PDB file of C-alpha atoms in Angstrom:
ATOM      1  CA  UNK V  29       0.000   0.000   0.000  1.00 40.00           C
ATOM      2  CA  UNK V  30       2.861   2.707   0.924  1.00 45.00           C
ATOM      3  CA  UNK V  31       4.283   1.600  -2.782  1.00 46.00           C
ATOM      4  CA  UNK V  32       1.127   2.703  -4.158  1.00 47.00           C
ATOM      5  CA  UNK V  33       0.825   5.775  -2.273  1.00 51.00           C
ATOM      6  CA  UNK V  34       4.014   6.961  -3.538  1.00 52.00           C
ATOM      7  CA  UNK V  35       3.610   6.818  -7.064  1.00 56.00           C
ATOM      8  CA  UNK V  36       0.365   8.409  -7.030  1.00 56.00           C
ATOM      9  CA  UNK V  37       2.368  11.123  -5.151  1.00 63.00           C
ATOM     10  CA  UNK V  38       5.743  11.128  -8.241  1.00 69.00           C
ATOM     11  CA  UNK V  39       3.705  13.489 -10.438  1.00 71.00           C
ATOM     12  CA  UNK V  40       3.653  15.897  -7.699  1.00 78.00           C
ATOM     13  CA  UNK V  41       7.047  15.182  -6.551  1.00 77.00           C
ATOM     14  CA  UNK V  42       8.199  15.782  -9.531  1.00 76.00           C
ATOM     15  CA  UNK V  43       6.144  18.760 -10.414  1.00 77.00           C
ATOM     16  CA  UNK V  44       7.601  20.179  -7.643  1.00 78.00           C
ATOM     17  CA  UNK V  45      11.402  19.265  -8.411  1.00 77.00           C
ATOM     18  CA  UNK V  46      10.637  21.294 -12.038  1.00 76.00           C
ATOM     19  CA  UNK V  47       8.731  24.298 -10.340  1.00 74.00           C
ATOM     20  CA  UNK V  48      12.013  24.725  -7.685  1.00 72.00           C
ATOM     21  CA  UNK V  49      14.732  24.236 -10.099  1.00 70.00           C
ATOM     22  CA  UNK V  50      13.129  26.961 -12.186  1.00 66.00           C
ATOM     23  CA  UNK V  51      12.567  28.977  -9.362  1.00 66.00           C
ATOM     24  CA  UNK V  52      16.124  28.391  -8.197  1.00 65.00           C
ATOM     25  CA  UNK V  53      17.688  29.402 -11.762  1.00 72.00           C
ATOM     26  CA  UNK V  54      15.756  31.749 -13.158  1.00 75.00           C
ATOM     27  CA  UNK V  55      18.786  33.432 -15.041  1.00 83.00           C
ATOM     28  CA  UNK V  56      19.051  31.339 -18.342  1.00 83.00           C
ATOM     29  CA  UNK V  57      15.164  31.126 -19.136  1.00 82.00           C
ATOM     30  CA  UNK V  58      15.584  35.396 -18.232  1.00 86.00           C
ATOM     31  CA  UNK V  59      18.508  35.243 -20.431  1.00 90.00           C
ATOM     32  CA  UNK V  60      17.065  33.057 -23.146  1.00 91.00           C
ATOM     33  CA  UNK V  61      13.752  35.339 -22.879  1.00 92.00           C
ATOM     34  CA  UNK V  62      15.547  38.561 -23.532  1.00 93.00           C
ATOM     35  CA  UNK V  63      17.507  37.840 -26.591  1.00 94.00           C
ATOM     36  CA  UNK V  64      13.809  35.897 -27.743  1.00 94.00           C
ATOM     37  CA  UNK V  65      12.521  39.615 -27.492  1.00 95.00           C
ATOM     38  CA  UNK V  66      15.218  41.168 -29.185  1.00 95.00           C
ATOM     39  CA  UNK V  67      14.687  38.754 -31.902  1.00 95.00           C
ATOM     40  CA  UNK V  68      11.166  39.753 -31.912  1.00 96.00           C
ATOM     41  CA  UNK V  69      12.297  42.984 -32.427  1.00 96.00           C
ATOM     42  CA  UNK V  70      14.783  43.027 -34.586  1.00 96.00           C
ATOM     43  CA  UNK V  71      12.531  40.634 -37.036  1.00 97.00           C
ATOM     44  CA  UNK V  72      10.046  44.257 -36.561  1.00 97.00           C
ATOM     45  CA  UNK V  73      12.628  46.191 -37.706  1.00 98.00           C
ATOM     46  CA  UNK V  74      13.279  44.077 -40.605  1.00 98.00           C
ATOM     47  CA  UNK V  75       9.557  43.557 -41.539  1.00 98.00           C
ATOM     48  CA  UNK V  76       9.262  47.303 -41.352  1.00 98.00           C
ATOM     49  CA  UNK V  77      12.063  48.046 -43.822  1.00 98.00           C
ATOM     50  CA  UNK V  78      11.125  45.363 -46.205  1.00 98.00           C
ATOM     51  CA  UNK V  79       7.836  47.675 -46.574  1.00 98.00           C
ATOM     52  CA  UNK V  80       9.068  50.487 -47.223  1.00 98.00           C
ATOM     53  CA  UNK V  81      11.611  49.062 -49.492  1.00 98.00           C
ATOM     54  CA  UNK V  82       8.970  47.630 -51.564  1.00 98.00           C
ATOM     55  CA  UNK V  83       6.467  50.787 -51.436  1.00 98.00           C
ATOM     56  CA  UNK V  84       9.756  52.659 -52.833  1.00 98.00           C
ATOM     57  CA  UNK V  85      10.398  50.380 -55.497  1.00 98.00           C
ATOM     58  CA  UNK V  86       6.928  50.860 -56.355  1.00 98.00           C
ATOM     59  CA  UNK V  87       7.043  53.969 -56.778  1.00 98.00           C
ATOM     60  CA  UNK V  88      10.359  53.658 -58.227  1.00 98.00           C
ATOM     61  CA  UNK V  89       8.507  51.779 -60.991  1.00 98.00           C
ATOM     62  CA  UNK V  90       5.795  53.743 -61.300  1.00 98.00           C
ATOM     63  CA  UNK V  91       8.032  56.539 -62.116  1.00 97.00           C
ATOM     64  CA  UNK V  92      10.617  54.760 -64.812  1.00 97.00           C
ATOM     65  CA  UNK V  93       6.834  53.809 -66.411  1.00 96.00           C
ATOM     66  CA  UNK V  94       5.765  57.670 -66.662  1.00 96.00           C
ATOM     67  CA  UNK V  95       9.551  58.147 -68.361  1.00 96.00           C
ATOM     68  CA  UNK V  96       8.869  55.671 -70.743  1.00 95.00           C
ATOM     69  CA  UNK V  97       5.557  56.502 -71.509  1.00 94.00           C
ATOM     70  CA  UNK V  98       6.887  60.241 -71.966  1.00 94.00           C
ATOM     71  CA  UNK V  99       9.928  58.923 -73.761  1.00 93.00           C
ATOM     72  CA  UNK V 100       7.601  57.403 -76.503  1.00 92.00           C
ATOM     73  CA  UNK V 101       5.292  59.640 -77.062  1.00 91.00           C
ATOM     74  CA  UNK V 102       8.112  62.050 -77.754  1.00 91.00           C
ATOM     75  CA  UNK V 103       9.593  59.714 -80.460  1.00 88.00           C
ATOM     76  CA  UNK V 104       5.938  59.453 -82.089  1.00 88.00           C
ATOM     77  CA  UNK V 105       5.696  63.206 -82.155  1.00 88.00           C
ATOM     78  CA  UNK V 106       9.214  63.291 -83.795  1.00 87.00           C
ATOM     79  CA  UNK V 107       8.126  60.445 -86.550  1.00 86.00           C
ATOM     80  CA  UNK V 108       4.988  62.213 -86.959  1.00 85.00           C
ATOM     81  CA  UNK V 109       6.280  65.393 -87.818  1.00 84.00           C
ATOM     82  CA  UNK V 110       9.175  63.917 -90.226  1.00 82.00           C
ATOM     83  CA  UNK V 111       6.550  62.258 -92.066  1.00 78.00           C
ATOM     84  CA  UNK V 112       5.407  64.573 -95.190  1.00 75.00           C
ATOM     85  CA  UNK V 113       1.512  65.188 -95.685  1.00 68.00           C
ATOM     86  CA  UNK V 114       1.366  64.704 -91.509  1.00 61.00           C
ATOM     87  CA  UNK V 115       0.174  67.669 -89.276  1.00 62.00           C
ATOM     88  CA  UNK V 116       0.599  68.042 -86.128  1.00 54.00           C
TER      89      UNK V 116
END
């Protein structure tokens, strides 16, 4: 019977052994918690710049499109006006 007693006890024993010896060393799980949060925000950073990287690129595009566009209808102005019996 005292067998028995004990093992139905172990989980709690042993509950108890986790609960002290993280209680008694708090400094690595601290430790391993702070650089997980300056992970976290580092990764922030990072996510941050990526978008405004890629809303600058965009508009980056958006602006070498315009140039084109410009760029071309200057050229078919230019053919347009070198062509005889064209007005402009």
């Amino acid at each position: 019977m005292a067998v028995y007693n004990s093992d139905a006890s172990s989980p709690t024993v042993a509950l108890d052994v986790i609960i002290a010896s993280v209680i008694t060393y708090p400094v690595p799980l601290l430790e391993m918690t702070n650089g997980l949060q300056a992970k976290a925000a580092r990764m922030q950073d990072v996510d941050l710049e990526v978008k405004q990287l890629r809303e600058t690129l965009a508009e980056y595009n958006e602006e070498f499109r315009q140039v084109r566009n410009q760029e071309r209808k200057s050229e078919v102005q230019q053919i347009v006006r070198k062509t005889p019996g064209t007005r402009v």
